[in-house]
Coordinates of C-alpha atoms in Angstrom, one line a residue:
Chain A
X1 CA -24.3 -38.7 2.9
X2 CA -22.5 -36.8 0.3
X3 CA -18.7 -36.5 1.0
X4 CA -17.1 -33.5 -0.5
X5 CA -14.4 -34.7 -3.1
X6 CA -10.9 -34.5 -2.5
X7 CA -8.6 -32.3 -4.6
X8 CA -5.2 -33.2 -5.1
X9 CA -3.1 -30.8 -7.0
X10 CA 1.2 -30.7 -7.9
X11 CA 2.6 -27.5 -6.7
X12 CA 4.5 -25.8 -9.8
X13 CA 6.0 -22.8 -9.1
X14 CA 6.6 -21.8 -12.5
X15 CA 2.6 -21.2 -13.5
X16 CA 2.3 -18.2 -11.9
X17 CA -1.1 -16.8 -12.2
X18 CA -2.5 -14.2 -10.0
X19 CA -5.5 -15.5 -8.8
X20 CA -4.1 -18.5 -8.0
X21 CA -1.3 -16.9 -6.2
X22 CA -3.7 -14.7 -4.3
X23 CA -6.5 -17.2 -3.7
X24 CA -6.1 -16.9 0.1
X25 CA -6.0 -13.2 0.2
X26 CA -9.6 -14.0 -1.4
X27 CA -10.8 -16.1 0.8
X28 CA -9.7 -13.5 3.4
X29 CA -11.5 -11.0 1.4
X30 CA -14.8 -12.9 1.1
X31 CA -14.8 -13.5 5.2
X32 CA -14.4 -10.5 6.0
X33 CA -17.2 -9.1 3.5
X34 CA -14.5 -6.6 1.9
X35 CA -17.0 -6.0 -0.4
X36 CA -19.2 -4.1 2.0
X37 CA -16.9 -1.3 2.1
X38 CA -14.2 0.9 0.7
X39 CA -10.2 -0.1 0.3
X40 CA -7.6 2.1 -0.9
X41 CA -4.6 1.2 -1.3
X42 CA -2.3 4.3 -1.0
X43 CA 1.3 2.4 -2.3
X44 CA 1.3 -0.1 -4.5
X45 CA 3.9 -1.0 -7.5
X46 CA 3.7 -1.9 -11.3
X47 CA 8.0 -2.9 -12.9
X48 CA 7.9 0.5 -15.4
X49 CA 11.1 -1.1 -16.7
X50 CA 8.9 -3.4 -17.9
X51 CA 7.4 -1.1 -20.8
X52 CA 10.5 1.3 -21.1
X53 CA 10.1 0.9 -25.0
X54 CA 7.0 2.7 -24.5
X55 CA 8.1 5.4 -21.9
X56 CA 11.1 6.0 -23.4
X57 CA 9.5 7.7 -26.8
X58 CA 8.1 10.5 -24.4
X59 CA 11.8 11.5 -23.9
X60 CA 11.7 15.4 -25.1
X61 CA 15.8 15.4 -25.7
X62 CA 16.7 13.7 -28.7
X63 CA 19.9 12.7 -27.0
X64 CA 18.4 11.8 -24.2
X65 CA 16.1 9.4 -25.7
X66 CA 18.7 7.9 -27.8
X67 CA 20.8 7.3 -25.4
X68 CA 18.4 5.4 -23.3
X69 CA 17.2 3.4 -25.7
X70 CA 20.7 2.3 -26.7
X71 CA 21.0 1.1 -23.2
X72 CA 17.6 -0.8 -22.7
X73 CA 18.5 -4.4 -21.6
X74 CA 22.1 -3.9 -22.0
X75 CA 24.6 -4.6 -19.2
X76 CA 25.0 -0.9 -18.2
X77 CA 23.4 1.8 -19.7
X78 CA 22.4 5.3 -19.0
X79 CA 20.0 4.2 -16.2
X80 CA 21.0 3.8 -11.9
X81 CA 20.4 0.7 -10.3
X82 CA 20.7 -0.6 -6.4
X83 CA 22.6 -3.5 -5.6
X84 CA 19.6 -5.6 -3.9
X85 CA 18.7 -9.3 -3.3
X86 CA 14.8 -8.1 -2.3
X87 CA 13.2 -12.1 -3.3
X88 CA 15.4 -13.3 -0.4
X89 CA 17.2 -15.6 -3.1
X90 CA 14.5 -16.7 -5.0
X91 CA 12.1 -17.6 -2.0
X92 CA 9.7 -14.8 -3.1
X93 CA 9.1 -16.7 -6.4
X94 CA 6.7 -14.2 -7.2
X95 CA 8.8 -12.2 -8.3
X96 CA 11.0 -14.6 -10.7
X97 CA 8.1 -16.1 -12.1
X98 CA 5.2 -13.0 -12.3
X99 CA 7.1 -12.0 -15.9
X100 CA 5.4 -15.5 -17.2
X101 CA 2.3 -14.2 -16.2
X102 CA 0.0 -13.6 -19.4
X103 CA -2.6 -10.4 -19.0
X104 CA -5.6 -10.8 -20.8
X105 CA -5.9 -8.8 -24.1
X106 CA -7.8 -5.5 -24.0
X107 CA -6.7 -2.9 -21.8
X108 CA -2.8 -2.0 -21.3
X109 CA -1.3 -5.4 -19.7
X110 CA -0.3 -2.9 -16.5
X111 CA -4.4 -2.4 -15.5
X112 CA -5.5 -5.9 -16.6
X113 CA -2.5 -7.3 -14.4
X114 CA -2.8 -4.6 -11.5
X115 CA -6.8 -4.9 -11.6
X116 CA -6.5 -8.5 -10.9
X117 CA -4.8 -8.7 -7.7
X118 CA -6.9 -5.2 -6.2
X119 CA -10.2 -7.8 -6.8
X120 CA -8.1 -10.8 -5.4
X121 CA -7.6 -8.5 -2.6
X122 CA -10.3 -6.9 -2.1
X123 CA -8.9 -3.3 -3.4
X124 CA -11.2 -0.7 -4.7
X125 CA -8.8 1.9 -5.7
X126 CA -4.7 1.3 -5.9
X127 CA -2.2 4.1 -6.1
X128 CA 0.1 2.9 -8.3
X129 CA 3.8 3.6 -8.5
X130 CA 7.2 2.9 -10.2
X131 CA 9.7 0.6 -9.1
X132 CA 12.9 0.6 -10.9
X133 CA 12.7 4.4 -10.6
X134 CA 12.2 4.5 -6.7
X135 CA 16.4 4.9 -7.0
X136 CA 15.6 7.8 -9.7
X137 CA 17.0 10.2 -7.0
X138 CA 20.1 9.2 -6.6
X139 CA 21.3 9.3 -10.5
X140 CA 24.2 11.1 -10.6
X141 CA 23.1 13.6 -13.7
X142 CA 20.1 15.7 -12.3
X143 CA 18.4 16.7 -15.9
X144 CA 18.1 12.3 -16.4
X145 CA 15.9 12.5 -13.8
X146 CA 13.9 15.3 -15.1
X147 CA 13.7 13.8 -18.7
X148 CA 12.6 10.4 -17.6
X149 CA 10.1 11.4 -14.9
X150 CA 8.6 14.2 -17.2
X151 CA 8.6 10.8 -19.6
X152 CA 7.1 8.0 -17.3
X153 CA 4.5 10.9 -15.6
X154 CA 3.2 11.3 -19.4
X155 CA 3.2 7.8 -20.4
X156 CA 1.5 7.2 -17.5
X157 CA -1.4 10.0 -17.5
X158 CA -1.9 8.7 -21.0
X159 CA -1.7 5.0 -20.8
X160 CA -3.1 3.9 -17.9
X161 CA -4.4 6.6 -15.8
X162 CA -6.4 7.9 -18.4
X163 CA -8.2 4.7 -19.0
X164 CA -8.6 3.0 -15.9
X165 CA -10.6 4.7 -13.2
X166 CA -9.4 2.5 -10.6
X167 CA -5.6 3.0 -10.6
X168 CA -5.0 6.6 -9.5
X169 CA -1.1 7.8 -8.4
X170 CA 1.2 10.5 -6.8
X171 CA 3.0 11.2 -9.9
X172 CA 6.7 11.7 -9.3
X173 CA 8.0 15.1 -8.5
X174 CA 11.8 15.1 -10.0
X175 CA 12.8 16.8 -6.6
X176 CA 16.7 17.0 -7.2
X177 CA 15.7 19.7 -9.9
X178 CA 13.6 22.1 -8.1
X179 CA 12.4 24.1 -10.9
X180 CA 11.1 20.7 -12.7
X181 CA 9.4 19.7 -10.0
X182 CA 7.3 23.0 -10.1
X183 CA 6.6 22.5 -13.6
X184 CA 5.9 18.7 -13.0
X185 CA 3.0 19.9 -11.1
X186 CA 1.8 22.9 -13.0
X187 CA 1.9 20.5 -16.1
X188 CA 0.4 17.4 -14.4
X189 CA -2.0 18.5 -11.5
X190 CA -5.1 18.6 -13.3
X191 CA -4.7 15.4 -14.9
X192 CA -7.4 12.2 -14.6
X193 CA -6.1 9.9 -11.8
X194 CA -3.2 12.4 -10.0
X195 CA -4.2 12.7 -6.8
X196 CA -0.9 14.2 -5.7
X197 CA 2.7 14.2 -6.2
X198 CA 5.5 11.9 -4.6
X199 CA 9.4 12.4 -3.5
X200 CA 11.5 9.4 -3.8
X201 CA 13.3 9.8 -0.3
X202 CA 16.5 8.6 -0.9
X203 CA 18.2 11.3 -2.5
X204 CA 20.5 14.3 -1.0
X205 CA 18.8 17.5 -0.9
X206 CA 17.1 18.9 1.7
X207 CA 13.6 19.7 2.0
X208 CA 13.4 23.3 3.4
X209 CA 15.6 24.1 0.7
X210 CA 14.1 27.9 0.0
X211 CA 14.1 26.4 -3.8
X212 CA 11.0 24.3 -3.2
X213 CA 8.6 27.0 -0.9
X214 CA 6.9 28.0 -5.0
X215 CA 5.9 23.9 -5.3
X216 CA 4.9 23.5 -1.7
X217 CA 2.6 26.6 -2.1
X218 CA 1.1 25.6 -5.5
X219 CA 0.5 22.3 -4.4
X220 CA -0.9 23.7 -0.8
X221 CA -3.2 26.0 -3.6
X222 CA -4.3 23.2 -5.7
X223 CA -5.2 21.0 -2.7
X224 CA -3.3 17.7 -3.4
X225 CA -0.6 16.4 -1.4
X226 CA 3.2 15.6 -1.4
X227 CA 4.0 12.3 0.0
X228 CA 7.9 10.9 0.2
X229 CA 8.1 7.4 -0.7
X230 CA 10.4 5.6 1.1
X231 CA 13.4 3.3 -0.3
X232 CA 17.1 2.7 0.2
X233 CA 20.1 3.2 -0.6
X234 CA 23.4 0.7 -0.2
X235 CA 25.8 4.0 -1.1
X236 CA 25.0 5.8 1.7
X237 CA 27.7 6.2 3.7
X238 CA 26.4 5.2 6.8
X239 CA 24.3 2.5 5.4
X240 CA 27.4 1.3 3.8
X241 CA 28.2 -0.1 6.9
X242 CA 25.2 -3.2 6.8
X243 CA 26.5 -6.5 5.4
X244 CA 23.2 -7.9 4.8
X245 CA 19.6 -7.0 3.3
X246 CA 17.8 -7.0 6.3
X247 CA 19.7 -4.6 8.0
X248 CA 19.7 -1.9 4.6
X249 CA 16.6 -2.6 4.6
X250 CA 15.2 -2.5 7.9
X251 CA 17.1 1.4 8.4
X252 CA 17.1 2.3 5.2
X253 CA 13.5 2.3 4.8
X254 CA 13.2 5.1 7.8
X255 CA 16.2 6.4 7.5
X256 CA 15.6 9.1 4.7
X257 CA 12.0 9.7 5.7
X258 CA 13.8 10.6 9.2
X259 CA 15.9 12.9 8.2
X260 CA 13.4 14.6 5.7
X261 CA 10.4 14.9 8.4
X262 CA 13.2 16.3 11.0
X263 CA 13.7 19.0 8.4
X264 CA 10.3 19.9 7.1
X265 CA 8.8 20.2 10.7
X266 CA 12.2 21.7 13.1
X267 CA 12.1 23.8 9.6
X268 CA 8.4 24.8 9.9
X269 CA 7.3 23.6 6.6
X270 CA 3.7 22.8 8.6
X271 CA 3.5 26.3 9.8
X272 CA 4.2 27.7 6.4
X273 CA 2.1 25.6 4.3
X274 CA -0.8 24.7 6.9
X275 CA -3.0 23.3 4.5
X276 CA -0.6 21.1 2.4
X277 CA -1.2 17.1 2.9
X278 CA 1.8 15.5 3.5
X279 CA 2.4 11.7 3.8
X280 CA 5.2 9.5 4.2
X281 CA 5.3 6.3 2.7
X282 CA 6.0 2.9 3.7
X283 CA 8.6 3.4 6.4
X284 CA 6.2 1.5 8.6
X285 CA 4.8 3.6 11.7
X286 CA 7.2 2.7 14.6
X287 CA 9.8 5.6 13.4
X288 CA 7.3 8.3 13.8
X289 CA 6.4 7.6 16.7
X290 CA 10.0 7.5 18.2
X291 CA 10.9 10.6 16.6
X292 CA 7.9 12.5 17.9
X293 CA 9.3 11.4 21.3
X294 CA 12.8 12.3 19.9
X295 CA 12.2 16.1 18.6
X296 CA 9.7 16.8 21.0
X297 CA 12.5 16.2 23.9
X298 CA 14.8 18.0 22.0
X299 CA 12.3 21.0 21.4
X300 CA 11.8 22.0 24.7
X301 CA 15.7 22.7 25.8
X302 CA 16.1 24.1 22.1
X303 CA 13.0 25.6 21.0
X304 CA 15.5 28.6 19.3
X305 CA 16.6 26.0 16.8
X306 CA 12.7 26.0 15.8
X307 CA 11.2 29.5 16.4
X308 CA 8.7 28.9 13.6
X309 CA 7.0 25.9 15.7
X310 CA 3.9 27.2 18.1
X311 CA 3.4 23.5 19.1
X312 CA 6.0 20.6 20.2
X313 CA 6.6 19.1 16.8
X314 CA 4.8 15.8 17.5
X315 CA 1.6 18.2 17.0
X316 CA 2.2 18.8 13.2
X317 CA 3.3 15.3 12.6
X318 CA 0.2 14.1 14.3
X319 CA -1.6 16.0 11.7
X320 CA 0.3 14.1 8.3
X321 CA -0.5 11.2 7.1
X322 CA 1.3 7.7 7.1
X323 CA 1.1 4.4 5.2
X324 CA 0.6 1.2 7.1
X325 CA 3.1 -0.6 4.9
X326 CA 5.6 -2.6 6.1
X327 CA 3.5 -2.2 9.4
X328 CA 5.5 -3.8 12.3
X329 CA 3.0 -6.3 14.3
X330 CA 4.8 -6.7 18.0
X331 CA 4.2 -9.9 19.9
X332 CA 2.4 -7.2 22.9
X333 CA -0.2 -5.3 20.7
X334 CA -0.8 -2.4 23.4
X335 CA 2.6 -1.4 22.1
X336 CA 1.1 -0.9 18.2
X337 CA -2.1 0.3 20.0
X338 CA 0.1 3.4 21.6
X339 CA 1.8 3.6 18.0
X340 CA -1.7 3.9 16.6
X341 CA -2.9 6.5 19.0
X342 CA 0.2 8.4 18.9
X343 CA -0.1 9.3 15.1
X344 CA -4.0 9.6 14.8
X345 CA -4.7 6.8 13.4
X346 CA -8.0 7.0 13.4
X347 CA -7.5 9.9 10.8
X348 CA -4.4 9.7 9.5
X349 CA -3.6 6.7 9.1
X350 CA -4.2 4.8 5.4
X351 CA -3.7 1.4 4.6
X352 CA -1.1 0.3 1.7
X353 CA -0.4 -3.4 0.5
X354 CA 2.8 -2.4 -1.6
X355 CA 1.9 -5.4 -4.0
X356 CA 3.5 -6.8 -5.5
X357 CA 6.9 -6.3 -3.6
X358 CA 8.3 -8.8 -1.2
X359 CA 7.2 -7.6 1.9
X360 CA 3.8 -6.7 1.0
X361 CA 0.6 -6.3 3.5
X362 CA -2.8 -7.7 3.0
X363 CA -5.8 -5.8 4.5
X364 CA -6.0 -8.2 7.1
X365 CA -3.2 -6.9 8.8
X366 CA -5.7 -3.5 9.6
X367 CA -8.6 -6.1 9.6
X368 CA -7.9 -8.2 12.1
X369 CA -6.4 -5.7 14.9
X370 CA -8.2 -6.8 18.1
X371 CA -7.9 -3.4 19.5
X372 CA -10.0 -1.4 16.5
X373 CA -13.7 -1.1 16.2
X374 CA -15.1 -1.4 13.4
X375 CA -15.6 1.9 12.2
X376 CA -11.4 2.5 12.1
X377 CA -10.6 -0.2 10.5
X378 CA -13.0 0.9 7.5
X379 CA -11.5 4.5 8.2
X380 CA -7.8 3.2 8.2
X381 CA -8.6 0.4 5.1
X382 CA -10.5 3.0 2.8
X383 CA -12.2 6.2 3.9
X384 CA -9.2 8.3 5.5
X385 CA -7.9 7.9 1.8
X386 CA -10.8 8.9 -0.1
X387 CA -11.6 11.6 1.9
X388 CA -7.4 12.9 1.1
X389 CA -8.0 11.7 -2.7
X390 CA -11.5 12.8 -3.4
X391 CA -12.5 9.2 -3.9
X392 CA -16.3 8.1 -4.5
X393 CA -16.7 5.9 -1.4
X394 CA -18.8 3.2 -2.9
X395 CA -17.0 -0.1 -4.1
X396 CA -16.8 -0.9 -7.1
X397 CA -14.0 -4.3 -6.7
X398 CA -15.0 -7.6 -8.2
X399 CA -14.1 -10.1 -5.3
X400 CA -13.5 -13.7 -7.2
Chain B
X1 CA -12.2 -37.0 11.5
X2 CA -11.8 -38.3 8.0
X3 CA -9.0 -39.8 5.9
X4 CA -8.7 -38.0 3.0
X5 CA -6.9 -40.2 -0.2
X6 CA -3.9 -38.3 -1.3
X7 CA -2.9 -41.1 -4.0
X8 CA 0.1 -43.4 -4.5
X9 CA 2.8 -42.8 -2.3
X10 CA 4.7 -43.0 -5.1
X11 CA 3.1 -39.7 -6.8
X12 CA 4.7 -37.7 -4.7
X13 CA 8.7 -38.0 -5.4
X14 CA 11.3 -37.4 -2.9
X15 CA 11.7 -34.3 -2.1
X16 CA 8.6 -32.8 -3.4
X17 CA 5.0 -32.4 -2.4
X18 CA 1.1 -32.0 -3.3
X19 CA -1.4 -30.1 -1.8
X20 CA -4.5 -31.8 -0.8
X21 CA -7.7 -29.8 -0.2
X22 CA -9.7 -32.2 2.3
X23 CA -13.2 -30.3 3.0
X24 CA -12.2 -26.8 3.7
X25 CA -8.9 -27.1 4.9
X26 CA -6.0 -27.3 2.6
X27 CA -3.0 -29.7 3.7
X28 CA 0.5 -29.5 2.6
X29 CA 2.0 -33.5 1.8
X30 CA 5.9 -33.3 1.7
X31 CA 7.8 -36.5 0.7
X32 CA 11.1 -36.3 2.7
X33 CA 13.8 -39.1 3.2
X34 CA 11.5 -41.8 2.8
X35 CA 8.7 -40.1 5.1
X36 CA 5.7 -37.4 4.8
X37 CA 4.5 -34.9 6.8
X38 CA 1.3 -33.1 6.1
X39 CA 0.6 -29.1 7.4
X40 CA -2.1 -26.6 7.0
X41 CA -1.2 -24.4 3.7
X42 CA -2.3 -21.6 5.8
X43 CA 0.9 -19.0 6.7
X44 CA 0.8 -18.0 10.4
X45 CA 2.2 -14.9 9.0
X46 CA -0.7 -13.0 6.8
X47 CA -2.4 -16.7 5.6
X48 CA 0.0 -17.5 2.3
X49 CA -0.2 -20.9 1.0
X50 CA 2.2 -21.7 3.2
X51 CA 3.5 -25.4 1.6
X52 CA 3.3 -24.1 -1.7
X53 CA 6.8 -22.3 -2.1
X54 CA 10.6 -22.7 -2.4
X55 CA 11.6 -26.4 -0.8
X56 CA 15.5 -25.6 0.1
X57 CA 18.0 -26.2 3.3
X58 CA 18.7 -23.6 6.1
X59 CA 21.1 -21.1 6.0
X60 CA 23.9 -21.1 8.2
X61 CA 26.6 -18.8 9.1
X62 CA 30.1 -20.9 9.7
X63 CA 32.1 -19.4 12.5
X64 CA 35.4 -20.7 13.2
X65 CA 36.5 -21.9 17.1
X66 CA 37.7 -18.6 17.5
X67 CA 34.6 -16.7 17.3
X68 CA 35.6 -15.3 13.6
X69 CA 33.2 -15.3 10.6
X70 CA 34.1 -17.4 7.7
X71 CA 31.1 -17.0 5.4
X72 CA 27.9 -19.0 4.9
X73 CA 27.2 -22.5 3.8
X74 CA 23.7 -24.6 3.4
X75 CA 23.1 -26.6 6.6
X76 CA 20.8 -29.9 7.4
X77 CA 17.6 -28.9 7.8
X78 CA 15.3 -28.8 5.3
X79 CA 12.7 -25.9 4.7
X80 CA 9.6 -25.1 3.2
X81 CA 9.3 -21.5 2.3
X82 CA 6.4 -19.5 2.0
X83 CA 5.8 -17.5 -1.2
X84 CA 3.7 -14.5 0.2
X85 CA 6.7 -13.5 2.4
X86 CA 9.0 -16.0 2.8
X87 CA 8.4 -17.2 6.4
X88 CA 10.4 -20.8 6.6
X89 CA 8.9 -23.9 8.3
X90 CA 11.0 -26.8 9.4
X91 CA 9.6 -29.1 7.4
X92 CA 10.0 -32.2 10.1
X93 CA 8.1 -30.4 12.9
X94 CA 6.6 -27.2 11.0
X95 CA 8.1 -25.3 13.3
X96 CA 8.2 -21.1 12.5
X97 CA 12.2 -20.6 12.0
X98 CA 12.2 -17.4 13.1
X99 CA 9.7 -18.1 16.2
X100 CA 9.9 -22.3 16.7
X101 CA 7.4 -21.6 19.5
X102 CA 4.6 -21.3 16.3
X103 CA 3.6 -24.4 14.7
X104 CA 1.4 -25.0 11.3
X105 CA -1.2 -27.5 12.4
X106 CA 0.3 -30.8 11.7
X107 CA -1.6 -33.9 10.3
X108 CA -1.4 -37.5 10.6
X109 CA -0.5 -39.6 7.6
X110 CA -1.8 -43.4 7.2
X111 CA -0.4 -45.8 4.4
X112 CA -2.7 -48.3 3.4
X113 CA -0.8 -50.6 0.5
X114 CA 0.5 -48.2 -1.7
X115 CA -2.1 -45.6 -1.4
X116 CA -1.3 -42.7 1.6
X117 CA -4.3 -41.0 3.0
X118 CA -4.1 -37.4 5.1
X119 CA -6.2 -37.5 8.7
X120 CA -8.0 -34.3 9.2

């Protein structure tokens, strides 16, 4: 009888190679016959700081663009930045060693890289957005963030939306100047791969502002959504008060997407703008489904504080959309079962893997819910999102 | 059950480790204070290869006898880490760290002369 040969093999953690890296996630991905059926992933991340050379030259202001290129890999430069120890001191090598990483030569070393890990996966389509720039919002000088989203949304349309039909994105709305994020979508609605526009959430301005009811209705008119992607942010005053990653982490991540649902819906955004798709990003799901139980409380004793609402506010947020990422997985699953049913999963809910960040989710984690049929996991892994996108169902991924 | 030949014993240096693939599993070998301890390479977490990351000691947070912080040193126990997500084993007993009641699935090791062979 044949014995299958051993394999021994060193473990260095300096060749970083995707596959490699990811060669469980295929084996997941090949017993679970992902390539059956449709995954989206609705958040995912490429390092844009990465190719600022590139993005800064679609700067419009001279000044501007001088001045950022002056800074580029400098100490301190024109540019915010978070204070933020995300690889848990260097246990997520991934993300000290991924720069190694050599694309293969052809396509824009962004798809070849990104394309890699959807197929390792098992990901048909990936949303792709910035990560350096998730912090945009908070820059203290409103027009940088204009100048360098109007920049990265161009360099993106044109280098790698434009020529990879499997990387679409929410392109990012510069929300703390109101009349440039009307014009961000007027310029960039129509182009190949947007499939809507995204707020970074941590940032100070409120969302029922009257200034932004001319970008809700356009976008409401051209049919693609507005989704706020969460983040956070150690300079907020209250957040301050963590002394440890976890903890900015684990509150900052809902904290802004709490505040900005509590004003678009007590604020009747939803009533407004009935049609416009809204989704919130990578807050996990256990907030919303606290603060539906929160407002809706509220609501009844103070329903003049929302006269525009017809319904209890959980009604409109059952009606959004949500990203599974970082999706919290209690030891008693009927308490994620309630979760699920609370926010429509069955429709509204979309799968996101946030690869490659630290805390990222395979589909498995949808996959291998004991409490979902078959038909929602493909709903909550693929088709919710390509119904919301306009997505051709089929598959086109290249499981290794 | 088979044994499974993971080499010399003297391949894998202190404080290091290989990974053996021995049919269809994959096995973690650690070399640790003159002993080794195999595990499945499968994370409980999302199923990362769970032996292949960051090798380092636990954490610990000092607290003086009268209940005050006084910063954070390295302690005695030595951990494997994950590199999906950075869930940390114990690496005498595989034991979860943040949940010791989960366990990687924990091999046998045989020494035979100088060669060490994994039972699974």
């Amino acid at each position: 009888m044949d014995m299958p040969r051993n394999d021994v093999r060193p473990v260095d953690l300096e060749m970083f190679a995707t596959p490699k890296h990811l060669a469980h996630a295929s084996e997941q991905a090949r017993a679970r016959n992902y390539q059956d059926f449709l995954i989206v992933d609705v958040d995912s991340h490429h390092y844009e700081n990465e190719h600022y050379t590139e993005v800064f030259d679609y700067i419009e202001s001279p000044v501007i663009r001088s001045e950022l290129k002056e800074g580029a890999g400098r100490r301190t430069g024109i540019l915010n930045s978070q204070v933020g120890y995300q690889n848990t001191g260097g246990r997520i090598h991934r993300a000290k060693f991924r720069g190694k990483e050599k694309a293969k030569p052809g396509k824009h070393s962004d798809i070849v890289l990104t394309l890699d890990w959807m197929d390792a996966m098992g990901v048909d389509y990936c949303c792709m957005f910035p990560t350096p720039m998730l912090f945009l919002g908070l820059h203290p000088q409103i027009e940088i963030e204009a100048a360098m989203c109007d920049a990265y949304n161009a360099w993106l349309c044109e280098r790698i939306l434009a020529n990879e039909p499997r990387i679409v994105s929410m392109l990012y709305l510069p929300f703390n100047d109101p009349e440039a994020a009307y014009k961000t979508v007027k310029k960039f609605g129509d182009k190949k791969g947007v499939v809507g526009f995204m707020v970074t959430s941590p940032r100070y301005r409120p969302v029922h502002d009257n200034a932004y009811m001319k970008t809700y209705a356009l976008l409401e008119e051209i049919g693609k959504p507005i989704s706020f992607h969460a983040a956070y942010s150690w300079d907020d005053r209250a957040l301050q008060m963590t002394n440890r990653f976890i903890s900015v982490h684990a509150l900052g991540f809902m904290w802004f997407n709490m505040i900005h649902m509590t004003n678009w819906v007590i604020n009747g955004l939803p009533v407004r703008f009935p049609k416009l798709k809204v989704m919130w990003i990578e807050s996990g799901l256990t907030w919303a489904a606290s603060l539906m139980q929160r407002l809706d409380h509220s609501f009844m004793m103070r329903t003049s504080d929302a006269p525009l609402l017809k319904e209890k506010p959980s009604h409109y947020m059952q009606q959004m959309f949500y990203s599974t990422q970082p999706m919290e997985i209690p030891d008693d699953k009927s308490v994620m079962q309630s979760t699920f049913k609370m926010i429509n999963a069955e429709t509204q809910l979309v799968w996101s893997s946030d690869y490659p960040h630290w805390d990222f989710d395979l589909p498995s984690t949808i996959y291998d819910l004991p409490f979902l049929n078959e038909k929602s996991k493909r709903n909550i892994l693929g088709a919710n999102a390509a119904r919301l996108f306009n997505l051709d169902p089929k598959p086109v991924k290249r499981i290794p | 059950m088979a044994e499974w030949l993971v080499g010399k014993a003297s391949d894998i240096k202190e404080g290091d480790r290989k990974v053996v693939t021995a049919g269809k599993r994959e096995i973690g070998i650690f070399h640790k204070g003159g002993a080794f301890y195999a595990y499945s390479n499968t994370c409980l977490h999302q199923g990362g290869p769970a032996c292949e990351g960051m090798i380092t000691q636990n954490v610990v947070d000092v607290i003086d006898k009268d209940g005050l912080y006084q910063g954070q040193t390295y302690g005695d126990e030595t951990h494997f880490v994950c590199p999906w997500h950075g869930y940390e084993y114990d690496l005498k007993t595989g034991e979860c760290i943040g949940d010791r009641k989960l366990k990687l699935r924990k091999y046998d090791i045989v020494k035979r002369g100088e060669d060490i062979y994994v039972v699974a």
